[in-house]
Amino acid sequence: MASPWRDVVRDAAAVREAAAVAVDAALLAGVLMRTGEQPHASDVVNYAPFTLLPSAVPRALFEQAYAVQQDFNLLVDAISQNKEFLEQTLASTIKVDDFTAQLFRIYMQVLEEGLAQTVFLGINRSDYMFDCGLDGTAALRQIEINTIAASFGGLTSRTADVHRLVLKVLGKTEEASHLLPNNPAKGLALGIAKAWELYGSQRAVVMFLVEEIQRNIFDQRCVENELWSRNIRVIRKRFRDVFEQGSLDASRRLYMDGQEVAVVYYREGYVPQNYDQQNWEARLLLERSRAVKCPDIATQLAGTKKVQQELSRPGTLEKLLPGRPEAVARMRATFAGLYSLDEGEEGDRIAATAIADPDRFVLKPQREGGGNNLYGEELRQVLEKIKDSPERTSYILMDKIKPQPALNYLLRAHSPLQVSECISELGIFGVYVRQGQELVLNQAAGHLLRTKAIEHADGGVAAGVAVLDTPYLV
């Protein structure tokens, strides 16, 4: 896939001028993060890292990713309601992975008590890369689906305007006009607002459950402000606030400081470091409540790597979505090769294959948030160590995607301006709302393109590796 900007990339003077304009444009547009030095305050901020130029994305693959998003929404929702599937799929994982086991314990406890929640809200992001075949054709391959705290819907809503201006400055006005509008913040807020409305209390608030350190606060504020514009009150609380101030009434309505909470939107809670004993107790309180959780704990479990691997087995999608062969075909067309490391012959064989040829695979633990996957020599060493231990079942193996790199400049505060060979990952945001058994909303809500230099194998924008980007369809 040839870059449309080859002439520009080599023009040092034009690049310097465009980069200066781009940084000011990002600050003006609100493409912002708090700084690492002052992560608790908004009086010193900087621009979130982004590419100087929008990256080329094959139009057919972009459209394919959008076309399959409603199918993935349906699938995640179906898995979250299928206790037997979650129990069977995660049986081996919860024996060796404490974090997944603790989530699963809360899930079972809430089911045994009986769900108070009747409205369900899913906000997910399905992430893809473009796998370059031997003949040069690219195929859409799903990396993962994030079912909790999928970020950057806010900042990416503001990034296209920056790239539009950059292209104009570089004399590419016609190309600038082809950049697509994109507003995931609005789409995510639409889902939260619908869930709030169906909850049925005008006085109730939406609670953003946020991290102790909130460097990415402006991304969240974009969604928050969309809710305020609909006159929906938003509060921001941490797990420790829930532990100290949260309570349930007799019908399990959730109250924070005397305010009834209609929707809990998690931007936290997806990695073990987010929890101590108090935070687990707070999580249980939230899950037991009638409030709409985004996600509820079943939906978080539906996003685990082990579930992703199980979905790739022949027949699994058909069981979960009976009578939907077209949806099944659309989803399966995006799957990369995924392999179980469960104990037994099949797991032994794939472990041996990966040790012999580690560059063919990625080793993935049951973790969200980027920066956890293992590649190459590191993959081989870890597998050698755990190949005869039950610990290996806490990982899955996936075929390594081989995208075609393109030249771009990654703009980061306090970093030199230099050209890099880059690869991109496309995320499509999905939103759905279910009341009882009726799906009342199911849609794609916008996209996110993240780009990184090829020497960085793993990690997203929040992890400090990838930068924000805009697709330029070719």
Short mmCIF file of C-alpha atoms in Angstrom, two decimals:
data_model
loop_
_atom_site.label_atom_id
_atom_site.label_comp_id
_atom_site.label_asym_id
_atom_site.label_seq_id
_atom_site.Cartn_x
_atom_site.Cartn_y
_atom_site.Cartn_z
CA MET A 1 0.00 0.00 0.00
CA ALA A 2 1.91 3.03 -1.26
CA SER A 3 1.87 6.17 0.88
CA PRO A 4 0.01 9.09 -0.74
CA TRP A 5 2.51 11.52 0.86
CA ARG A 6 5.85 10.34 -0.54
CA ASP A 7 6.64 13.78 -2.00
CA VAL A 8 5.97 15.54 1.33
CA VAL A 9 7.85 13.16 3.64
CA ARG A 10 11.19 14.02 2.03
CA ASP A 11 10.69 17.81 2.06
CA ALA A 12 12.34 18.79 5.37
CA ALA A 13 11.37 22.48 5.28
CA ALA A 14 7.72 21.76 4.49
CA VAL A 15 7.60 19.11 7.23
CA ARG A 16 9.03 21.52 9.84
CA GLU A 17 6.49 24.20 8.97
CA ALA A 18 3.59 21.75 8.93
CA ALA A 19 4.64 20.23 12.29
CA ALA A 20 4.63 23.66 13.98
CA VAL A 21 1.14 24.35 12.61
CA ALA A 22 -0.02 20.85 13.60
CA VAL A 23 1.02 21.17 17.26
CA ASP A 24 -0.77 24.52 17.65
CA ALA A 25 -3.83 23.12 15.88
CA ALA A 26 -3.91 20.11 18.25
CA LEU A 27 -3.73 22.40 21.29
CA LEU A 28 -6.49 24.61 19.84
CA ALA A 29 -8.70 21.62 19.04
CA GLY A 30 -8.33 20.11 22.52
CA VAL A 31 -6.24 17.05 21.57
CA LEU A 32 -4.78 17.17 25.07
CA MET A 33 -3.38 15.07 27.90
CA ARG A 34 -2.11 15.95 31.33
CA THR A 35 1.66 15.68 31.69
CA GLY A 36 3.57 12.81 33.26
CA GLU A 37 5.16 15.29 35.68
CA GLN A 38 1.80 16.72 36.85
CA PRO A 39 -0.77 13.98 36.20
CA HIS A 40 -3.25 15.25 38.81
CA ALA A 41 -3.63 18.81 37.54
CA SER A 42 -5.00 20.43 34.39
CA ASP A 43 -3.10 23.70 34.80
CA VAL A 44 -0.15 22.21 32.88
CA VAL A 45 -1.15 20.12 29.86
CA ASN A 46 0.33 19.16 26.51
CA TYR A 47 -0.91 17.81 23.23
CA ALA A 48 -1.58 14.06 23.00
CA PRO A 49 0.90 12.44 20.59
CA PHE A 50 -0.30 12.20 16.98
CA THR A 51 0.95 11.66 13.43
CA LEU A 52 1.87 14.61 11.26
CA LEU A 53 0.09 13.06 8.27
CA PRO A 54 -3.07 10.95 8.06
CA SER A 55 -2.24 7.32 7.24
CA ALA A 56 -3.44 5.47 4.15
CA VAL A 57 -6.10 2.83 4.89
CA PRO A 58 -7.64 0.60 2.21
CA ARG A 59 -11.22 1.78 1.74
CA ALA A 60 -12.59 -1.76 1.31
CA LEU A 61 -11.10 -2.92 4.63
CA PHE A 62 -12.29 0.22 6.43
CA GLU A 63 -15.83 -0.40 5.17
CA GLN A 64 -15.57 -4.10 6.09
CA ALA A 65 -14.63 -3.16 9.69
CA TYR A 66 -17.67 -0.87 9.97
CA ALA A 67 -19.99 -3.43 8.36
CA VAL A 68 -19.17 -6.13 10.93
CA GLN A 69 -19.39 -3.97 14.07
CA GLN A 70 -23.09 -4.53 14.75
CA ASP A 71 -22.43 -8.28 14.49
CA PHE A 72 -19.71 -8.03 17.14
CA ASN A 73 -22.05 -5.99 19.35
CA LEU A 74 -24.63 -8.80 19.10
CA LEU A 75 -21.96 -11.41 19.80
CA VAL A 76 -20.60 -9.71 22.93
CA ASP A 77 -24.15 -9.24 24.21
CA ALA A 78 -24.96 -12.93 23.54
CA ILE A 79 -21.81 -14.14 25.34
CA SER A 80 -22.58 -11.94 28.36
CA GLN A 81 -25.92 -13.75 28.74
CA ASN A 82 -24.52 -17.27 28.28
CA LYS A 83 -23.43 -18.55 31.70
CA GLU A 84 -22.65 -22.05 30.45
CA PHE A 85 -20.33 -20.74 27.70
CA LEU A 86 -18.43 -18.43 30.08
CA GLU A 87 -18.09 -21.18 32.69
CA GLN A 88 -16.77 -23.75 30.22
CA THR A 89 -14.49 -21.35 28.35
CA LEU A 90 -12.87 -19.81 31.41
CA ALA A 91 -12.64 -23.02 33.49
CA SER A 92 -8.92 -23.56 32.83
CA THR A 93 -8.05 -19.85 32.99
CA ILE A 94 -9.55 -19.18 36.43
CA LYS A 95 -7.44 -21.98 37.92
CA VAL A 96 -4.21 -20.14 37.07
CA ASP A 97 -5.16 -16.46 36.64
CA ASP A 98 -6.16 -14.80 39.93
CA PHE A 99 -7.54 -11.65 38.34
CA THR A 100 -9.92 -13.44 35.96
CA ALA A 101 -10.86 -15.79 38.83
CA GLN A 102 -11.83 -12.87 41.08
CA LEU A 103 -13.96 -11.29 38.33
CA PHE A 104 -15.58 -14.68 37.78
CA ARG A 105 -16.36 -15.10 41.51
CA ILE A 106 -18.20 -11.77 41.53
CA TYR A 107 -20.02 -12.76 38.33
CA MET A 108 -21.27 -16.01 39.94
CA GLN A 109 -22.17 -14.30 43.21
CA VAL A 110 -24.28 -11.68 41.41
CA LEU A 111 -26.07 -14.35 39.35
CA GLU A 112 -26.85 -16.41 42.46
CA GLU A 113 -28.36 -13.39 44.17
CA GLY A 114 -30.34 -12.57 41.02
CA LEU A 115 -29.69 -9.59 38.74
CA ALA A 116 -31.22 -6.30 39.83
CA GLN A 117 -30.03 -4.67 36.59
CA THR A 118 -32.59 -4.72 33.74
CA VAL A 119 -30.99 -2.31 31.25
CA PHE A 120 -27.62 -3.28 29.71
CA LEU A 121 -25.18 -0.96 27.95
CA GLY A 122 -22.21 -2.15 25.91
CA ILE A 123 -19.48 0.16 24.64
CA ASN A 124 -16.72 -1.77 22.94
CA ARG A 125 -13.95 -1.22 20.43
CA SER A 126 -12.94 -3.87 17.95
CA ASP A 127 -9.30 -3.45 16.89
CA TYR A 128 -7.82 -4.58 13.56
CA MET A 129 -4.60 -4.54 11.60
CA PHE A 130 -4.08 -4.89 7.86
CA ASP A 131 -2.25 -8.16 7.16
CA CYS A 132 -0.16 -7.97 4.02
CA GLY A 133 -0.20 -11.24 2.05
CA LEU A 134 2.67 -12.60 -0.03
CA ASP A 135 0.98 -11.22 -3.16
CA GLY A 136 0.78 -7.72 -1.61
CA THR A 137 -2.99 -7.73 -0.99
CA ALA A 138 -4.11 -6.62 2.48
CA ALA A 139 -6.68 -8.42 4.67
CA LEU A 140 -8.53 -7.14 7.74
CA ARG A 141 -7.50 -9.10 10.84
CA GLN A 142 -9.04 -8.62 14.28
CA ILE A 143 -6.48 -8.14 17.06
CA GLU A 144 -8.95 -8.03 19.94
CA ILE A 145 -12.24 -6.62 21.14
CA ASN A 146 -12.11 -4.29 24.15
CA THR A 147 -15.27 -4.51 26.24
CA ILE A 148 -14.20 -2.27 29.14
CA ALA A 149 -12.83 1.30 29.23
CA ALA A 150 -12.19 1.51 25.47
CA SER A 151 -10.48 4.88 25.25
CA PHE A 152 -9.69 7.75 22.85
CA GLY A 153 -13.22 8.12 21.44
CA GLY A 154 -13.04 11.71 22.66
CA LEU A 155 -9.64 12.87 21.42
CA THR A 156 -10.00 11.10 18.08
CA SER A 157 -13.19 13.11 17.51
CA ARG A 158 -10.90 16.17 17.31
CA THR A 159 -7.92 14.78 15.43
CA ALA A 160 -9.32 14.84 11.87
CA ASP A 161 -9.60 18.66 11.97
CA VAL A 162 -5.90 18.88 12.78
CA HIS A 163 -4.95 16.63 9.85
CA ARG A 164 -7.26 18.55 7.54
CA LEU A 165 -5.38 21.76 8.32
CA VAL A 166 -1.97 20.08 7.93
CA LEU A 167 -2.86 18.82 4.45
CA LYS A 168 -4.02 22.30 3.44
CA VAL A 169 -0.77 23.83 4.70
CA LEU A 170 1.08 21.27 2.57
CA GLY A 171 -0.89 22.32 -0.52
CA LYS A 172 -3.16 19.27 -0.54
CA THR A 173 -6.57 20.94 -0.26
CA GLU A 174 -8.32 18.35 -2.42
CA GLU A 175 -7.00 15.47 -0.27
CA ALA A 176 -7.97 17.37 2.91
CA SER A 177 -11.59 17.42 1.76
CA HIS A 178 -11.60 13.59 1.64
CA LEU A 179 -10.92 13.06 5.36
CA LEU A 180 -14.06 11.60 6.91
CA PRO A 181 -15.99 13.22 9.75
CA ASN A 182 -15.69 11.12 12.93
CA ASN A 183 -17.27 11.70 16.33
CA PRO A 184 -17.16 8.65 18.60
CA ALA A 185 -17.61 10.88 21.68
CA LYS A 186 -21.11 11.69 20.46
CA GLY A 187 -21.87 8.05 19.64
CA LEU A 188 -20.70 6.78 23.04
CA ALA A 189 -22.69 9.51 24.81
CA LEU A 190 -25.77 8.51 22.81
CA GLY A 191 -25.56 4.99 24.25
CA ILE A 192 -25.01 6.23 27.81
CA ALA A 193 -27.91 8.70 27.43
CA LYS A 194 -30.22 5.95 26.14
CA ALA A 195 -29.36 3.71 29.09
CA TRP A 196 -29.88 6.63 31.50
CA GLU A 197 -33.28 7.35 29.94
CA LEU A 198 -34.41 3.69 30.17
CA TYR A 199 -33.29 3.50 33.79
CA GLY A 200 -36.19 5.85 34.34
CA SER A 201 -35.20 8.46 36.93
CA GLN A 202 -34.72 12.07 35.86
CA ARG A 203 -32.88 12.85 39.11
CA ALA A 204 -30.33 10.04 38.74
CA VAL A 205 -26.76 10.74 37.63
CA VAL A 206 -24.21 9.05 35.38
CA MET A 207 -21.06 8.07 37.29
CA PHE A 208 -17.72 7.85 35.48
CA LEU A 209 -15.61 5.40 37.47
CA VAL A 210 -12.12 6.82 37.01
CA GLU A 211 -8.51 6.02 37.81
CA GLU A 212 -6.45 7.46 40.66
CA ILE A 213 -4.14 9.06 38.06
CA GLN A 214 -6.15 10.63 35.25
CA ARG A 215 -3.71 11.78 32.57
CA ASN A 216 -6.29 11.05 29.88
CA ILE A 217 -9.02 13.13 31.50
CA PHE A 218 -9.75 15.24 28.41
CA ASP A 219 -10.67 12.18 26.37
CA GLN A 220 -13.29 11.40 29.03
CA ARG A 221 -14.43 15.02 29.28
CA CYS A 222 -15.38 14.94 25.58
CA VAL A 223 -17.96 12.22 26.33
CA GLU A 224 -18.93 13.87 29.61
CA ASN A 225 -19.64 17.22 27.93
CA GLU A 226 -21.88 15.50 25.37
CA LEU A 227 -23.95 14.22 28.32
CA TRP A 228 -24.08 17.62 30.01
CA SER A 229 -25.32 19.07 26.71
CA ARG A 230 -28.28 16.67 27.04
CA ASN A 231 -28.82 17.91 30.62
CA ILE A 232 -27.64 14.62 32.11
CA ARG A 233 -25.69 15.14 35.33
CA VAL A 234 -22.25 13.46 35.49
CA ILE A 235 -20.16 12.72 38.56
CA ARG A 236 -16.58 11.35 38.60
CA LYS A 237 -15.64 8.88 41.34
CA ARG A 238 -12.89 6.36 42.06
CA PHE A 239 -13.27 2.86 43.50
CA ARG A 240 -12.21 4.17 46.92
CA ASP A 241 -15.03 6.76 46.81
CA VAL A 242 -17.51 3.97 46.07
CA PHE A 243 -16.13 1.97 49.01
CA GLU A 244 -16.48 4.98 51.35
CA GLN A 245 -19.68 6.62 50.07
CA GLY A 246 -21.60 4.00 48.05
CA SER A 247 -24.73 2.26 49.33
CA LEU A 248 -27.71 0.24 48.07
CA ASP A 249 -31.31 0.71 49.19
CA ALA A 250 -33.82 -2.14 49.66
CA SER A 251 -34.47 -2.41 45.89
CA ARG A 252 -30.70 -2.26 45.25
CA ARG A 253 -30.68 1.24 43.81
CA LEU A 254 -27.14 2.61 43.98
CA TYR A 255 -26.50 5.85 45.86
CA MET A 256 -23.31 7.89 45.99
CA ASP A 257 -23.33 10.63 48.62
CA GLY A 258 -27.13 10.58 48.54
CA GLN A 259 -27.35 10.81 44.72
CA GLU A 260 -29.02 7.96 42.85
CA VAL A 261 -26.77 6.53 40.11
CA ALA A 262 -28.42 5.38 36.86
CA VAL A 263 -25.30 4.44 34.86
CA VAL A 264 -21.78 3.44 35.93
CA TYR A 265 -19.33 3.99 33.05
CA TYR A 266 -16.01 2.26 33.81
CA ARG A 267 -12.79 3.95 32.70
CA GLU A 268 -10.91 1.86 35.24
CA GLY A 269 -10.99 -1.69 36.58
CA TYR A 270 -9.49 -3.65 33.68
CA VAL A 271 -6.08 -4.64 35.13
CA PRO A 272 -5.09 -6.27 38.46
CA GLN A 273 -3.25 -3.09 39.55
CA ASN A 274 -6.65 -1.32 39.71
CA TYR A 275 -7.72 -3.49 42.67
CA ASP A 276 -6.98 -3.95 46.34
CA GLN A 277 -9.38 -5.61 48.80
CA GLN A 278 -11.44 -2.41 49.21
CA ASN A 279 -11.71 -1.92 45.45
CA TRP A 280 -12.93 -5.51 44.97
CA GLU A 281 -15.60 -4.85 47.61
CA ALA A 282 -16.58 -1.64 45.79
CA ARG A 283 -16.79 -3.57 42.50
CA LEU A 284 -19.10 -6.16 44.10
CA LEU A 285 -21.35 -3.40 45.44
CA LEU A 286 -21.62 -1.84 41.96
CA GLU A 287 -22.32 -5.21 40.32
CA ARG A 288 -25.07 -6.08 42.83
CA SER A 289 -26.81 -2.75 42.17
CA ARG A 290 -29.67 -1.96 39.83
CA ALA A 291 -27.55 0.70 38.08
CA VAL A 292 -26.64 0.10 34.41
CA LYS A 293 -22.99 -0.93 34.39
CA CYS A 294 -20.91 -0.26 31.30
CA PRO A 295 -19.76 -2.97 31.23
CA ASP A 296 -21.40 -5.35 33.67
CA ILE A 297 -18.97 -8.01 34.84
CA ALA A 298 -20.28 -10.64 32.38
CA THR A 299 -19.46 -8.31 29.48
CA GLN A 300 -15.97 -7.70 30.86
CA LEU A 301 -15.44 -11.48 30.96
CA ALA A 302 -16.73 -11.70 27.36
CA GLY A 303 -13.73 -9.56 26.34
CA THR A 304 -11.05 -11.90 27.73
CA LYS A 305 -8.40 -13.32 25.39
CA LYS A 306 -9.49 -16.88 26.25
CA VAL A 307 -13.02 -16.13 25.03
CA GLN A 308 -11.55 -14.60 21.84
CA GLN A 309 -9.59 -17.79 21.19
CA GLU A 310 -12.64 -19.98 21.85
CA LEU A 311 -14.71 -17.94 19.35
CA SER A 312 -12.32 -18.96 16.58
CA ARG A 313 -13.11 -22.67 17.06
CA PRO A 314 -15.36 -24.12 14.33
CA GLY A 315 -19.02 -24.08 15.35
CA THR A 316 -18.70 -21.73 18.34
CA LEU A 317 -20.12 -18.62 16.64
CA GLU A 318 -23.02 -20.66 15.24
CA LYS A 319 -23.93 -21.85 18.75
CA LEU A 320 -23.82 -18.36 20.20
CA LEU A 321 -25.73 -16.70 17.34
CA PRO A 322 -28.06 -19.37 15.94
CA GLY A 323 -29.88 -18.47 12.72
CA ARG A 324 -27.43 -15.70 11.77
CA PRO A 325 -25.13 -17.31 9.19
CA GLU A 326 -24.35 -14.00 7.41
CA ALA A 327 -23.23 -12.34 10.65
CA VAL A 328 -21.11 -15.39 11.51
CA ALA A 329 -19.44 -15.30 8.07
CA ARG A 330 -18.70 -11.56 8.33
CA MET A 331 -17.06 -11.98 11.74
CA ARG A 332 -15.12 -15.12 10.86
CA ALA A 333 -13.65 -13.37 7.80
CA THR A 334 -11.78 -11.01 10.19
CA PHE A 335 -10.31 -13.66 12.52
CA ALA A 336 -6.58 -14.30 12.69
CA GLY A 337 -5.36 -17.78 13.66
CA LEU A 338 -5.89 -18.26 17.42
CA TYR A 339 -4.67 -21.25 19.41
CA SER A 340 -5.38 -22.69 22.86
CA LEU A 341 -2.55 -23.56 25.26
CA ASP A 342 -4.84 -25.67 27.46
CA GLU A 343 -3.26 -28.82 28.87
CA GLY A 344 -3.41 -31.79 26.52
CA GLU A 345 -2.21 -32.87 23.10
CA GLU A 346 -3.48 -29.84 21.14
CA GLY A 347 -1.82 -27.40 23.58
CA ASP A 348 1.44 -29.40 23.63
CA ARG A 349 1.61 -29.35 19.84
CA ILE A 350 1.02 -25.62 19.40
CA ALA A 351 3.46 -24.76 22.23
CA ALA A 352 6.17 -26.83 20.51
CA THR A 353 5.42 -25.15 17.16
CA ALA A 354 5.71 -21.67 18.70
CA ILE A 355 8.98 -22.50 20.49
CA ALA A 356 10.43 -23.75 17.20
CA ASP A 357 9.21 -20.73 15.18
CA PRO A 358 8.46 -17.85 17.58
CA ASP A 359 8.36 -15.14 14.90
CA ARG A 360 5.13 -16.60 13.52
CA PHE A 361 3.17 -15.89 16.72
CA VAL A 362 2.16 -13.47 19.49
CA LEU A 363 1.73 -14.77 23.06
CA LYS A 364 -1.17 -12.99 24.79
CA PRO A 365 -1.98 -13.04 28.51
CA GLN A 366 -5.53 -12.34 29.85
CA ARG A 367 -4.84 -8.61 30.17
CA GLU A 368 -6.16 -5.35 28.76
CA GLY A 369 -4.43 -2.01 28.38
CA GLY A 370 -1.58 -2.72 25.94
CA GLY A 371 2.05 -3.57 26.54
CA ASN A 372 1.45 -7.13 27.77
CA ASN A 373 2.01 -9.27 24.67
CA LEU A 374 5.18 -11.25 24.02
CA TYR A 375 7.03 -11.66 20.72
CA GLY A 376 10.06 -13.41 19.23
CA GLU A 377 12.82 -14.48 21.59
CA GLU A 378 10.90 -13.30 24.68
CA LEU A 379 7.91 -15.43 23.61
CA ARG A 380 10.19 -18.45 23.19
CA GLN A 381 11.80 -18.02 26.61
CA VAL A 382 8.47 -17.68 28.44
CA LEU A 383 6.96 -20.70 26.64
CA GLU A 384 10.06 -22.80 27.37
CA LYS A 385 9.63 -21.95 31.04
CA ILE A 386 5.86 -22.65 31.32
CA LYS A 387 5.31 -25.29 28.61
CA ASP A 388 4.92 -28.15 31.16
CA SER A 389 3.04 -26.09 33.75
CA PRO A 390 -0.69 -25.31 34.11
CA GLU A 391 0.36 -21.63 34.01
CA ARG A 392 0.47 -21.81 30.21
CA THR A 393 -3.35 -21.95 30.15
CA SER A 394 -3.44 -18.29 31.25
CA TYR A 395 -2.13 -17.37 27.75
CA ILE A 396 -3.34 -17.81 24.18
CA LEU A 397 -1.30 -17.84 20.96
CA MET A 398 -2.21 -15.83 17.89
CA ASP A 399 -0.75 -15.67 14.39
CA LYS A 400 1.47 -12.60 14.06
CA ILE A 401 -0.01 -10.02 11.67
CA LYS A 402 2.43 -8.61 9.11
CA PRO A 403 1.28 -5.14 8.01
CA GLN A 404 2.97 -3.06 5.30
CA PRO A 405 4.88 -0.16 6.94
CA ALA A 406 4.62 3.43 5.67
CA LEU A 407 6.71 6.54 6.39
CA ASN A 408 5.28 9.18 8.73
CA TYR A 409 6.31 11.59 11.49
CA LEU A 410 5.15 10.88 15.05
CA LEU A 411 4.69 14.17 16.91
CA ARG A 412 5.42 13.87 20.64
CA ALA A 413 6.12 16.66 23.11
CA HIS A 414 9.87 17.14 23.75
CA SER A 415 10.82 14.63 21.04
CA PRO A 416 12.87 15.32 17.90
CA LEU A 417 11.07 15.54 14.56
CA GLN A 418 12.15 12.45 12.62
CA VAL A 419 10.65 10.18 10.01
CA SER A 420 9.66 6.66 11.11
CA GLU A 421 8.52 3.48 9.45
CA CYS A 422 5.04 3.03 10.89
CA ILE A 423 2.18 0.56 11.13
CA SER A 424 -1.43 1.34 12.06
CA GLU A 425 -4.26 -0.28 13.99
CA LEU A 426 -7.89 0.56 13.25
CA GLY A 427 -10.49 0.44 16.01
CA ILE A 428 -14.25 0.64 15.46
CA PHE A 429 -16.38 1.73 18.41
CA GLY A 430 -19.63 -0.15 18.96
CA VAL A 431 -22.55 0.78 21.20
CA TYR A 432 -25.61 -1.25 22.10
CA VAL A 433 -28.38 -1.02 24.69
CA ARG A 434 -30.62 -3.90 25.73
CA GLN A 435 -33.71 -3.64 27.95
CA GLY A 436 -34.64 -7.09 29.22
CA GLN A 437 -34.43 -9.20 26.05
CA GLU A 438 -35.09 -6.33 23.61
CA LEU A 439 -32.15 -4.71 21.82
CA VAL A 440 -33.10 -1.03 21.59
CA LEU A 441 -29.82 0.31 20.15
CA ASN A 442 -27.08 -1.36 18.11
CA GLN A 443 -24.65 0.69 16.05
CA ALA A 444 -21.08 1.51 15.12
CA ALA A 445 -20.15 4.78 16.81
CA GLY A 446 -17.02 5.95 15.00
CA HIS A 447 -13.41 4.91 14.57
CA LEU A 448 -9.93 5.31 16.03
CA LEU A 449 -6.69 4.96 14.08
CA ARG A 450 -3.50 4.53 16.13
CA THR A 451 -0.05 4.38 14.59
CA LYS A 452 3.36 3.38 15.95
CA ALA A 453 6.91 2.98 14.75
CA ILE A 454 7.63 -0.61 13.71
CA GLU A 455 10.27 -1.10 16.42
CA HIS A 456 7.50 -0.94 19.06
CA ALA A 457 5.81 -4.33 19.00
CA ASP A 458 3.04 -3.67 21.49
CA GLY A 459 1.12 -0.95 23.30
CA GLY A 460 -1.42 1.79 22.72
CA VAL A 461 -1.55 5.59 23.08
CA ALA A 462 -2.16 5.55 26.85
CA ALA A 463 0.76 3.10 27.19
CA GLY A 464 2.97 5.73 25.48
CA VAL A 465 3.78 3.78 22.31
CA ALA A 466 1.11 4.48 19.67
CA VAL A 467 -0.08 7.93 18.59
CA LEU A 468 -3.43 9.25 17.34
CA ASP A 469 -3.99 9.23 13.60
CA THR A 470 -6.70 9.77 10.97
CA PRO A 471 -7.47 7.33 8.15
CA TYR A 472 -6.99 8.57 4.58
CA LEU A 473 -8.95 6.10 2.49
CA VAL A 474 -7.26 4.77 -0.65
#
